[in-house]
């Protein structure tokens, strides 16, 4: 359900990956379901911050009182698609005390000496937390596939391992939201060029980014396969057009708000006698 | 140095624990060094968010390029003094991707089976991060002392163990800022009462909070001892009056801004040829 007047159609419905999905058909520069432009998008993002923060506090409160539920946002994208901005502008609205952020980079030797899900398991959210994966186990079927970092049968095995892992998480109370920020190749060139033109952004650029960019089509194919094979009712994928940063942010914020609202959270009831505690406090 | 016109005197100087310090002499309801009231305090907090976020991004960027420095904020306080608000309103301004938050509750059996610093070491910030300890190793000489959770000689040993630990951290590049939010006993009663009057806050109240409150003087004594024995040039304590939430927030924000500014961070220089990468990018 749309949560404010800016949304004409629920992005959870519009952006969800469905049977027959073809990534090549998905626009990167649209703003589906949102009634407005950049200014309205920024207003909606600002308005959504408090709502998201309150829902997250409720989830945290429930977790403190024995509710085992949690939420996990998985973010995947090509370089410059805006993961960092989502973390800063959307996730940043929530209390850091209730958010578990995990960024997954190039695996360490210790990580490589384990199953690919080993490092992932260590970072799953605990009860009451909102977890955020900035890159994730999907790297192992994205760059893993494009760069042939594992034998073909191991790569093939991983799709099932991923849905099994996500099923286990869902069973233990974690609601999983998987987002691919979908950027156009030309917009990526602009954004990389902008980094090279700004001395405060040079550190964000890595020559390897261009190497990966040269394999654009291979990555799109790897995403297509990963999305169609791992989107499930309990861990759906959403493809969010990302050429407009403001849209991607407000859309991911709304996906999170919807997810938390559907948990139908209530402020926990006290397990103590409130009036008795008032008396004790007054006497203290 | 004051960083904007609201500060008449640098809070890093005003609030620092010095030789001869007596906690009983420290006001809880003052707003030292700040020229203004709640409205100006909120304005200053809002203005400081972007500054803090930029400094943190610079620290993160440096960490990515091999700089080993990091920052650690240690927060200690009696219940309701406002740690949660600091985390949400001050720390929340920074990118969650560069912040490492760790809350320390009652130790688990596994934690108790190790030295008291074991669980602390596991959560220290890595290069480029801002770490936040919401409670910390100081609990082991605060509630540990008041409740006699360890033998007297072990409690005595811990002060030296703490300064040794913090020295090691400082040597490895971590700048440590330790903050005690200093609340009055009467203000605590008001805040606990407010929790009992608000159905969305009942989960934050625990009858044990009143038990601890009844040992107020013992806690103040334990803080006095901890502060005077563990404040060092490399890991100073700051006592922040906390009866006014707005003041505590803007003061801690300013302490962090000062700390980061003193690191004299520069945006990293690229280790690649910018013009060459522009050409590669244009051709891609």
PDB file of C-alpha atoms in Angstrom, chain B:
ATOM      1  CA  UNK B   1      39.026  25.767  18.951  1.00  0.00           C
ATOM      2  CA  UNK B   2      35.356  26.665  18.724  1.00  0.00           C
ATOM      3  CA  UNK B   3      34.016  25.683  15.321  1.00  0.00           C
ATOM      4  CA  UNK B   4      31.128  28.021  14.977  1.00  0.00           C
ATOM      5  CA  UNK B   5      29.824  31.138  16.613  1.00  0.00           C
ATOM      6  CA  UNK B   6      27.676  29.339  19.165  1.00  0.00           C
ATOM      7  CA  UNK B   7      30.700  28.248  21.203  1.00  0.00           C
ATOM      8  CA  UNK B   8      32.376  30.945  23.297  1.00  0.00           C
ATOM      9  CA  UNK B   9      34.859  28.473  24.763  1.00  0.00           C
ATOM     10  CA  UNK B  10      36.000  25.148  23.376  1.00  0.00           C
ATOM     11  CA  UNK B  11      34.077  22.376  25.173  1.00  0.00           C
ATOM     12  CA  UNK B  12      37.116  20.114  24.742  1.00  0.00           C
ATOM     13  CA  UNK B  13      38.860  22.389  27.252  1.00  0.00           C
ATOM     14  CA  UNK B  14      35.896  23.217  29.473  1.00  0.00           C
ATOM     15  CA  UNK B  15      34.619  19.696  30.019  1.00  0.00           C
ATOM     16  CA  UNK B  16      37.898  17.789  30.278  1.00  0.00           C
ATOM     17  CA  UNK B  17      38.665  15.963  33.517  1.00  0.00           C
ATOM     18  CA  UNK B  18      41.810  17.467  35.064  1.00  0.00           C
ATOM     19  CA  UNK B  19      43.916  16.733  38.153  1.00  0.00           C
ATOM     20  CA  UNK B  20      41.970  17.461  41.328  1.00  0.00           C
ATOM     21  CA  UNK B  21      38.683  16.830  39.538  1.00  0.00           C
ATOM     22  CA  UNK B  22      35.671  16.265  41.812  1.00  0.00           C
ATOM     23  CA  UNK B  23      32.517  14.918  40.190  1.00  0.00           C
ATOM     24  CA  UNK B  24      30.382  16.295  43.021  1.00  0.00           C
ATOM     25  CA  UNK B  25      31.413  19.837  41.976  1.00  0.00           C
ATOM     26  CA  UNK B  26      30.325  19.387  38.374  1.00  0.00           C
ATOM     27  CA  UNK B  27      26.981  20.930  37.480  1.00  0.00           C
ATOM     28  CA  UNK B  28      24.494  18.706  35.689  1.00  0.00           C
ATOM     29  CA  UNK B  29      22.205  21.491  34.483  1.00  0.00           C
ATOM     30  CA  UNK B  30      24.707  23.911  32.979  1.00  0.00           C
ATOM     31  CA  UNK B  31      25.427  24.668  29.346  1.00  0.00           C
ATOM     32  CA  UNK B  32      29.092  25.667  29.645  1.00  0.00           C
ATOM     33  CA  UNK B  33      30.677  27.428  26.705  1.00  0.00           C
ATOM     34  CA  UNK B  34      27.501  27.507  24.640  1.00  0.00           C
ATOM     35  CA  UNK B  35      26.036  30.892  23.803  1.00  0.00           C
ATOM     36  CA  UNK B  36      22.349  30.182  23.485  1.00  0.00           C
ATOM     37  CA  UNK B  37      19.435  28.069  24.635  1.00  0.00           C
ATOM     38  CA  UNK B  38      17.535  25.098  23.290  1.00  0.00           C
ATOM     39  CA  UNK B  39      16.623  26.690  19.949  1.00  0.00           C
ATOM     40  CA  UNK B  40      20.199  27.716  19.216  1.00  0.00           C
ATOM     41  CA  UNK B  41      21.353  24.304  20.427  1.00  0.00           C
ATOM     42  CA  UNK B  42      19.116  22.558  17.951  1.00  0.00           C
ATOM     43  CA  UNK B  43      20.277  24.889  15.182  1.00  0.00           C
ATOM     44  CA  UNK B  44      23.900  24.190  16.050  1.00  0.00           C
ATOM     45  CA  UNK B  45      23.245  20.455  16.074  1.00  0.00           C
ATOM     46  CA  UNK B  46      21.636  20.637  12.644  1.00  0.00           C
ATOM     47  CA  UNK B  47      24.505  22.751  11.311  1.00  0.00           C
ATOM     48  CA  UNK B  48      27.081  20.358  12.751  1.00  0.00           C
ATOM     49  CA  UNK B  49      25.635  17.271  11.083  1.00  0.00           C
ATOM     50  CA  UNK B  50      27.089  17.975   7.638  1.00  0.00           C
ATOM     51  CA  UNK B  51      30.436  19.023   9.078  1.00  0.00           C
ATOM     52  CA  UNK B  52      30.691  15.831  11.121  1.00  0.00           C
ATOM     53  CA  UNK B  53      29.582  13.706   8.170  1.00  0.00           C
ATOM     54  CA  UNK B  54      32.217  15.242   5.916  1.00  0.00           C
ATOM     55  CA  UNK B  55      35.007  14.758   8.450  1.00  0.00           C
ATOM     56  CA  UNK B  56      33.975  11.160   8.949  1.00  0.00           C
ATOM     57  CA  UNK B  57      33.944  10.551   5.207  1.00  0.00           C
ATOM     58  CA  UNK B  58      37.467  11.949   5.015  1.00  0.00           C
ATOM     59  CA  UNK B  59      38.618   9.630   7.799  1.00  0.00           C
ATOM     60  CA  UNK B  60      37.015   6.719   5.969  1.00  0.00           C
ATOM     61  CA  UNK B  61      38.649   7.740   2.680  1.00  0.00           C
ATOM     62  CA  UNK B  62      42.055   7.941   4.379  1.00  0.00           C
ATOM     63  CA  UNK B  63      41.499   4.514   5.933  1.00  0.00           C
ATOM     64  CA  UNK B  64      40.812   3.072   2.510  1.00  0.00           C
ATOM     65  CA  UNK B  65      44.138   4.423   1.299  1.00  0.00           C
ATOM     66  CA  UNK B  66      46.276   2.928   4.051  1.00  0.00           C
ATOM     67  CA  UNK B  67      45.989   5.499   6.856  1.00  0.00           C
ATOM     68  CA  UNK B  68      45.636   3.459  10.052  1.00  0.00           C
ATOM     69  CA  UNK B  69      43.899   6.089  12.136  1.00  0.00           C
ATOM     70  CA  UNK B  70      40.471   5.706  13.686  1.00  0.00           C
ATOM     71  CA  UNK B  71      38.357   7.372  16.374  1.00  0.00           C
ATOM     72  CA  UNK B  72      36.599   5.768  19.328  1.00  0.00           C
ATOM     73  CA  UNK B  73      33.836   7.464  21.311  1.00  0.00           C
ATOM     74  CA  UNK B  74      33.142   5.820  24.661  1.00  0.00           C
ATOM     75  CA  UNK B  75      29.769   6.704  26.190  1.00  0.00           C
ATOM     76  CA  UNK B  76      29.053   6.083  29.847  1.00  0.00           C
ATOM     77  CA  UNK B  77      26.161   7.328  31.942  1.00  0.00           C
ATOM     78  CA  UNK B  78      23.477   6.520  34.461  1.00  0.00           C
ATOM     79  CA  UNK B  79      20.185   5.283  32.966  1.00  0.00           C
ATOM     80  CA  UNK B  80      18.161   7.862  31.018  1.00  0.00           C
ATOM     81  CA  UNK B  81      21.102  10.271  30.780  1.00  0.00           C
ATOM     82  CA  UNK B  82      20.734  10.304  27.000  1.00  0.00           C
ATOM     83  CA  UNK B  83      23.188   7.844  25.455  1.00  0.00           C
ATOM     84  CA  UNK B  84      20.503   6.671  23.061  1.00  0.00           C
ATOM     85  CA  UNK B  85      19.777  10.212  21.947  1.00  0.00           C
ATOM     86  CA  UNK B  86      23.471  10.869  21.334  1.00  0.00           C
ATOM     87  CA  UNK B  87      23.723   7.739  19.205  1.00  0.00           C
ATOM     88  CA  UNK B  88      20.632   8.655  17.239  1.00  0.00           C
ATOM     89  CA  UNK B  89      21.102  12.424  16.847  1.00  0.00           C
ATOM     90  CA  UNK B  90      24.892  12.817  16.797  1.00  0.00           C
ATOM     91  CA  UNK B  91      26.264   9.513  15.519  1.00  0.00           C
ATOM     92  CA  UNK B  92      23.292   9.141  13.166  1.00  0.00           C
ATOM     93  CA  UNK B  93      24.599  12.029  11.068  1.00  0.00           C
ATOM     94  CA  UNK B  94      27.533   9.944   9.916  1.00  0.00           C
ATOM     95  CA  UNK B  95      27.458   7.305   7.180  1.00  0.00           C
ATOM     96  CA  UNK B  96      26.596   3.952   8.803  1.00  0.00           C
ATOM     97  CA  UNK B  97      29.122   2.338   6.481  1.00  0.00           C
ATOM     98  CA  UNK B  98      31.972   4.054   8.320  1.00  0.00           C
ATOM     99  CA  UNK B  99      30.635   3.793  11.865  1.00  0.00           C
ATOM    100  CA  UNK B 100      31.127   0.771  14.093  1.00  0.00           C
ATOM    101  CA  UNK B 101      28.583   0.789  16.927  1.00  0.00           C
ATOM    102  CA  UNK B 102      28.866  -1.634  19.826  1.00  0.00           C
ATOM    103  CA  UNK B 103      26.490  -1.790  22.756  1.00  0.00           C
ATOM    104  CA  UNK B 104      27.731  -3.666  25.816  1.00  0.00           C
ATOM    105  CA  UNK B 105      25.058  -5.207  28.004  1.00  0.00           C
ATOM    106  CA  UNK B 106      25.186  -7.757  30.756  1.00  0.00           C
ATOM    107  CA  UNK B 107      28.048 -10.120  29.847  1.00  0.00           C
ATOM    108  CA  UNK B 108      27.122 -13.505  28.377  1.00  0.00           C
ATOM    109  CA  UNK B 109      28.505 -16.733  29.893  1.00  0.00           C
ATOM    110  CA  UNK B 110      31.046 -16.858  27.054  1.00  0.00           C
ATOM    111  CA  UNK B 111      32.138 -13.294  27.782  1.00  0.00           C
ATOM    112  CA  UNK B 112      32.395 -14.019  31.500  1.00  0.00           C
ATOM    113  CA  UNK B 113      34.643 -16.964  30.697  1.00  0.00           C
ATOM    114  CA  UNK B 114      37.212 -14.509  29.328  1.00  0.00           C
ATOM    115  CA  UNK B 115      39.087 -11.480  30.627  1.00  0.00           C
ATOM    116  CA  UNK B 116      36.809  -8.442  30.836  1.00  0.00           C
ATOM    117  CA  UNK B 117      38.616  -6.826  27.894  1.00  0.00           C
ATOM    118  CA  UNK B 118      38.022  -9.787  25.562  1.00  0.00           C
ATOM    119  CA  UNK B 119      34.635  -8.657  24.318  1.00  0.00           C
ATOM    120  CA  UNK B 120      35.902  -5.079  24.092  1.00  0.00           C
ATOM    121  CA  UNK B 121      38.841  -5.905  21.818  1.00  0.00           C
ATOM    122  CA  UNK B 122      36.508  -7.599  19.383  1.00  0.00           C
ATOM    123  CA  UNK B 123      34.659  -4.323  18.805  1.00  0.00           C
ATOM    124  CA  UNK B 124      37.421  -1.732  18.485  1.00  0.00           C
ATOM    125  CA  UNK B 125      37.203   0.352  15.309  1.00  0.00           C
ATOM    126  CA  UNK B 126      39.308  -0.580  12.310  1.00  0.00           C
ATOM    127  CA  UNK B 127      41.314   1.895  10.244  1.00  0.00           C
ATOM    128  CA  UNK B 128      39.127   4.742   9.015  1.00  0.00           C
ATOM    129  CA  UNK B 129      36.180   3.927  11.239  1.00  0.00           C
ATOM    130  CA  UNK B 130      34.460   5.919  13.952  1.00  0.00           C
ATOM    131  CA  UNK B 131      33.743   3.449  16.734  1.00  0.00           C
ATOM    132  CA  UNK B 132      31.035   4.053  19.308  1.00  0.00           C
ATOM    133  CA  UNK B 133      30.874   2.164  22.587  1.00  0.00           C
ATOM    134  CA  UNK B 134      27.433   2.412  24.180  1.00  0.00           C
ATOM    135  CA  UNK B 135      28.589   1.397  27.647  1.00  0.00           C
ATOM    136  CA  UNK B 136      32.019  -0.180  27.637  1.00  0.00           C
ATOM    137  CA  UNK B 137      34.845  -1.756  29.635  1.00  0.00           C
ATOM    138  CA  UNK B 138      34.067   0.882  32.267  1.00  0.00           C
ATOM    139  CA  UNK B 139      31.016  -1.089  33.322  1.00  0.00           C
ATOM    140  CA  UNK B 140      33.508  -3.524  34.851  1.00  0.00           C
ATOM    141  CA  UNK B 141      34.659  -0.861  37.311  1.00  0.00           C
ATOM    142  CA  UNK B 142      31.235   0.783  37.736  1.00  0.00           C
ATOM    143  CA  UNK B 143      28.458  -1.768  38.223  1.00  0.00           C
ATOM    144  CA  UNK B 144      31.333  -4.216  38.762  1.00  0.00           C
ATOM    145  CA  UNK B 145      32.450  -2.200  41.774  1.00  0.00           C
ATOM    146  CA  UNK B 146      29.045  -1.171  43.101  1.00  0.00           C
ATOM    147  CA  UNK B 147      27.683  -4.719  42.892  1.00  0.00           C
ATOM    148  CA  UNK B 148      31.004  -6.368  43.792  1.00  0.00           C
ATOM    149  CA  UNK B 149      30.845  -8.572  40.703  1.00  0.00           C
ATOM    150  CA  UNK B 150      34.546  -9.397  41.007  1.00  0.00           C
ATOM    151  CA  UNK B 151      36.980  -9.838  43.930  1.00  0.00           C
ATOM    152  CA  UNK B 152      38.504  -6.600  45.293  1.00  0.00           C
ATOM    153  CA  UNK B 153      41.987  -7.257  43.925  1.00  0.00           C
ATOM    154  CA  UNK B 154      40.582  -7.954  40.466  1.00  0.00           C
ATOM    155  CA  UNK B 155      38.549  -4.721  40.584  1.00  0.00           C
ATOM    156  CA  UNK B 156      41.677  -2.876  41.654  1.00  0.00           C
ATOM    157  CA  UNK B 157      43.720  -4.437  38.853  1.00  0.00           C
ATOM    158  CA  UNK B 158      41.272  -3.301  36.196  1.00  0.00           C
ATOM    159  CA  UNK B 159      42.090   0.416  36.317  1.00  0.00           C
ATOM    160  CA  UNK B 160      45.631  -0.324  35.194  1.00  0.00           C
ATOM    161  CA  UNK B 161      44.420  -2.879  32.683  1.00  0.00           C
ATOM    162  CA  UNK B 162      42.127  -0.230  31.191  1.00  0.00           C
ATOM    163  CA  UNK B 163      44.820   2.408  30.807  1.00  0.00           C
ATOM    164  CA  UNK B 164      47.104  -0.258  29.330  1.00  0.00           C
ATOM    165  CA  UNK B 165      44.439  -1.269  26.824  1.00  0.00           C
ATOM    166  CA  UNK B 166      43.723   2.318  25.863  1.00  0.00           C
ATOM    167  CA  UNK B 167      47.439   3.023  25.482  1.00  0.00           C
ATOM    168  CA  UNK B 168      47.748   0.115  23.097  1.00  0.00           C
ATOM    169  CA  UNK B 169      44.786   1.363  21.069  1.00  0.00           C
ATOM    170  CA  UNK B 170      46.205   4.880  20.939  1.00  0.00           C
ATOM    171  CA  UNK B 171      49.575   3.514  19.785  1.00  0.00           C
ATOM    172  CA  UNK B 172      47.867   1.724  16.951  1.00  0.00           C
ATOM    173  CA  UNK B 173      46.259   4.939  15.720  1.00  0.00           C
ATOM    174  CA  UNK B 174      42.954   5.225  17.565  1.00  0.00           C
ATOM    175  CA  UNK B 175      42.033   8.582  19.031  1.00  0.00           C
ATOM    176  CA  UNK B 176      39.897   7.918  22.094  1.00  0.00           C
ATOM    177  CA  UNK B 177      37.235  10.295  23.429  1.00  0.00           C
ATOM    178  CA  UNK B 178      35.522   9.230  26.638  1.00  0.00           C
ATOM    179  CA  UNK B 179      32.292  10.919  27.630  1.00  0.00           C
ATOM    180  CA  UNK B 180      30.361  10.669  30.863  1.00  0.00           C
ATOM    181  CA  UNK B 181      26.884  12.149  30.528  1.00  0.00           C
ATOM    182  CA  UNK B 182      26.353  13.743  33.913  1.00  0.00           C
ATOM    183  CA  UNK B 183      22.734  13.705  35.074  1.00  0.00           C
ATOM    184  CA  UNK B 184      21.140  14.793  38.338  1.00  0.00           C
ATOM    185  CA  UNK B 185      19.288  12.332  40.471  1.00  0.00           C
ATOM    186  CA  UNK B 186      16.094  14.400  40.297  1.00  0.00           C
ATOM    187  CA  UNK B 187      16.229  14.671  36.504  1.00  0.00           C
ATOM    188  CA  UNK B 188      16.607  10.900  36.327  1.00  0.00           C
ATOM    189  CA  UNK B 189      13.431  10.468  38.381  1.00  0.00           C
ATOM    190  CA  UNK B 190      11.541  12.729  35.964  1.00  0.00           C
ATOM    191  CA  UNK B 191      12.784  10.818  32.945  1.00  0.00           C
ATOM    192  CA  UNK B 192      12.016   7.398  34.399  1.00  0.00           C
ATOM    193  CA  UNK B 193       8.548   8.663  35.376  1.00  0.00           C
ATOM    194  CA  UNK B 194       8.019   9.920  31.826  1.00  0.00           C
ATOM    195  CA  UNK B 195       8.785   6.439  30.501  1.00  0.00           C
ATOM    196  CA  UNK B 196       6.171   4.972  32.814  1.00  0.00           C
ATOM    197  CA  UNK B 197       3.634   7.504  31.549  1.00  0.00           C
ATOM    198  CA  UNK B 198       4.131   6.771  27.852  1.00  0.00           C
ATOM    199  CA  UNK B 199       2.958   3.468  26.371  1.00  0.00           C
ATOM    200  CA  UNK B 200       5.573   3.778  23.588  1.00  0.00           C
ATOM    201  CA  UNK B 201       8.334   4.032  26.193  1.00  0.00           C
ATOM    202  CA  UNK B 202       7.340   1.329  28.669  1.00  0.00           C
ATOM    203  CA  UNK B 203       9.755  -1.119  27.015  1.00  0.00           C
ATOM    204  CA  UNK B 204      12.643   1.177  27.911  1.00  0.00           C
ATOM    205  CA  UNK B 205      11.879   0.874  31.619  1.00  0.00           C
ATOM    206  CA  UNK B 206      13.167  -1.987  33.708  1.00  0.00           C
ATOM    207  CA  UNK B 207      12.375  -2.389  37.402  1.00  0.00           C
ATOM    208  CA  UNK B 208      16.112  -2.961  37.905  1.00  0.00           C
ATOM    209  CA  UNK B 209      16.623   0.687  36.889  1.00  0.00           C
ATOM    210  CA  UNK B 210      15.100   1.682  40.235  1.00  0.00           C
ATOM    211  CA  UNK B 211      17.360  -0.780  42.074  1.00  0.00           C
ATOM    212  CA  UNK B 212      20.420   0.843  40.532  1.00  0.00           C
ATOM    213  CA  UNK B 213      19.010   4.301  41.223  1.00  0.00           C
ATOM    214  CA  UNK B 214      18.853   3.440  44.922  1.00  0.00           C
ATOM    215  CA  UNK B 215      22.643   3.076  44.793  1.00  0.00           C
ATOM    216  CA  UNK B 216      23.109   6.503  43.237  1.00  0.00           C
ATOM    217  CA  UNK B 217      25.825   7.632  45.641  1.00  0.00           C
ATOM    218  CA  UNK B 218      27.768   4.408  45.215  1.00  0.00           C
ATOM    219  CA  UNK B 219      27.709   4.926  41.449  1.00  0.00           C
ATOM    220  CA  UNK B 220      28.852   8.531  41.741  1.00  0.00           C
ATOM    221  CA  UNK B 221      31.760   7.337  43.871  1.00  0.00           C
ATOM    222  CA  UNK B 222      32.614   4.604  41.379  1.00  0.00           C
ATOM    223  CA  UNK B 223      32.554   7.181  38.554  1.00  0.00           C
ATOM    224  CA  UNK B 224      34.777   9.552  40.539  1.00  0.00           C
ATOM    225  CA  UNK B 225      37.381   6.829  41.039  1.00  0.00           C
ATOM    226  CA  UNK B 226      37.195   5.579  37.459  1.00  0.00           C
ATOM    227  CA  UNK B 227      37.464   9.063  35.983  1.00  0.00           C
ATOM    228  CA  UNK B 228      40.389  10.186  38.079  1.00  0.00           C
ATOM    229  CA  UNK B 229      42.322   6.958  37.596  1.00  0.00           C
ATOM    230  CA  UNK B 230      41.783   6.513  33.884  1.00  0.00           C
ATOM    231  CA  UNK B 231      41.855   9.979  32.390  1.00  0.00           C
ATOM    232  CA  UNK B 232      45.059  10.314  30.387  1.00  0.00           C
ATOM    233  CA  UNK B 233      46.398  12.634  27.709  1.00  0.00           C
ATOM    234  CA  UNK B 234      45.836   9.939  25.096  1.00  0.00           C
ATOM    235  CA  UNK B 235      42.371   8.930  26.336  1.00  0.00           C
ATOM    236  CA  UNK B 236      40.822  11.870  28.198  1.00  0.00           C
ATOM    237  CA  UNK B 237      37.476  11.882  29.938  1.00  0.00           C
ATOM    238  CA  UNK B 238      34.927  14.612  29.378  1.00  0.00           C
ATOM    239  CA  UNK B 239      32.073  15.158  31.811  1.00  0.00           C
ATOM    240  CA  UNK B 240      29.116  16.554  29.885  1.00  0.00           C
ATOM    241  CA  UNK B 241      26.203  18.115  31.810  1.00  0.00           C
ATOM    242  CA  UNK B 242      23.182  16.132  30.677  1.00  0.00           C
ATOM    243  CA  UNK B 243      20.109  17.591  32.349  1.00  0.00           C
ATOM    244  CA  UNK B 244      19.544  19.504  29.105  1.00  0.00           C
ATOM    245  CA  UNK B 245      19.450  16.908  26.335  1.00  0.00           C
ATOM    246  CA  UNK B 246      20.046  19.511  23.643  1.00  0.00           C
ATOM    247  CA  UNK B 247      23.263  20.645  25.336  1.00  0.00           C
ATOM    248  CA  UNK B 248      24.643  17.142  25.805  1.00  0.00           C
ATOM    249  CA  UNK B 249      24.041  16.390  22.125  1.00  0.00           C
ATOM    250  CA  UNK B 250      25.613  19.511  20.732  1.00  0.00           C
ATOM    251  CA  UNK B 251      28.547  19.242  23.148  1.00  0.00           C
ATOM    252  CA  UNK B 252      29.337  15.639  22.194  1.00  0.00           C
ATOM    253  CA  UNK B 253      28.962  16.548  18.536  1.00  0.00           C
ATOM    254  CA  UNK B 254      31.475  19.351  19.012  1.00  0.00           C
ATOM    255  CA  UNK B 255      33.892  17.054  20.880  1.00  0.00           C
ATOM    256  CA  UNK B 256      33.797  14.692  17.910  1.00  0.00           C
ATOM    257  CA  UNK B 257      34.195  17.493  15.380  1.00  0.00           C
ATOM    258  CA  UNK B 258      37.195  18.833  17.301  1.00  0.00           C
ATOM    259  CA  UNK B 259      38.728  15.376  17.526  1.00  0.00           C
ATOM    260  CA  UNK B 260      38.380  14.769  13.807  1.00  0.00           C
ATOM    261  CA  UNK B 261      39.601  18.254  12.897  1.00  0.00           C
ATOM    262  CA  UNK B 262      42.734  17.748  14.975  1.00  0.00           C
ATOM    263  CA  UNK B 263      43.588  14.703  12.862  1.00  0.00           C
ATOM    264  CA  UNK B 264      44.197  17.203  10.070  1.00  0.00           C
ATOM    265  CA  UNK B 265      42.794  14.844   7.464  1.00  0.00           C
ATOM    266  CA  UNK B 266      43.318  15.410   3.761  1.00  0.00           C
ATOM    267  CA  UNK B 267      41.471  13.798   0.893  1.00  0.00           C
ATOM    268  CA  UNK B 268      43.785  11.018  -0.306  1.00  0.00           C
ATOM    269  CA  UNK B 269      45.833  11.520  -3.439  1.00  0.00           C
ATOM    270  CA  UNK B 270      45.166   8.947  -6.168  1.00  0.00           C
ATOM    271  CA  UNK B 271      47.728   6.214  -6.752  1.00  0.00           C
ATOM    272  CA  UNK B 272      46.728   6.121 -10.423  1.00  0.00           C
ATOM    273  CA  UNK B 273      47.156   8.551 -13.297  1.00  0.00           C
ATOM    274  CA  UNK B 274      43.937  10.566 -13.460  1.00  0.00           C
ATOM    275  CA  UNK B 275      44.316  11.650 -17.083  1.00  0.00           C
ATOM    276  CA  UNK B 276      45.059   8.109 -18.220  1.00  0.00           C
ATOM    277  CA  UNK B 277      41.947   6.840 -16.436  1.00  0.00           C
ATOM    278  CA  UNK B 278      39.839   9.570 -18.040  1.00  0.00           C
ATOM    279  CA  UNK B 279      40.978   8.332 -21.444  1.00  0.00           C
ATOM    280  CA  UNK B 280      40.281   4.695 -20.568  1.00  0.00           C
ATOM    281  CA  UNK B 281      36.853   5.645 -19.277  1.00  0.00           C
ATOM    282  CA  UNK B 282      35.965   7.688 -22.354  1.00  0.00           C
ATOM    283  CA  UNK B 283      36.832   4.698 -24.521  1.00  0.00           C
ATOM    284  CA  UNK B 284      34.782   2.265 -22.457  1.00  0.00           C
TER     285      UNK B 284
END
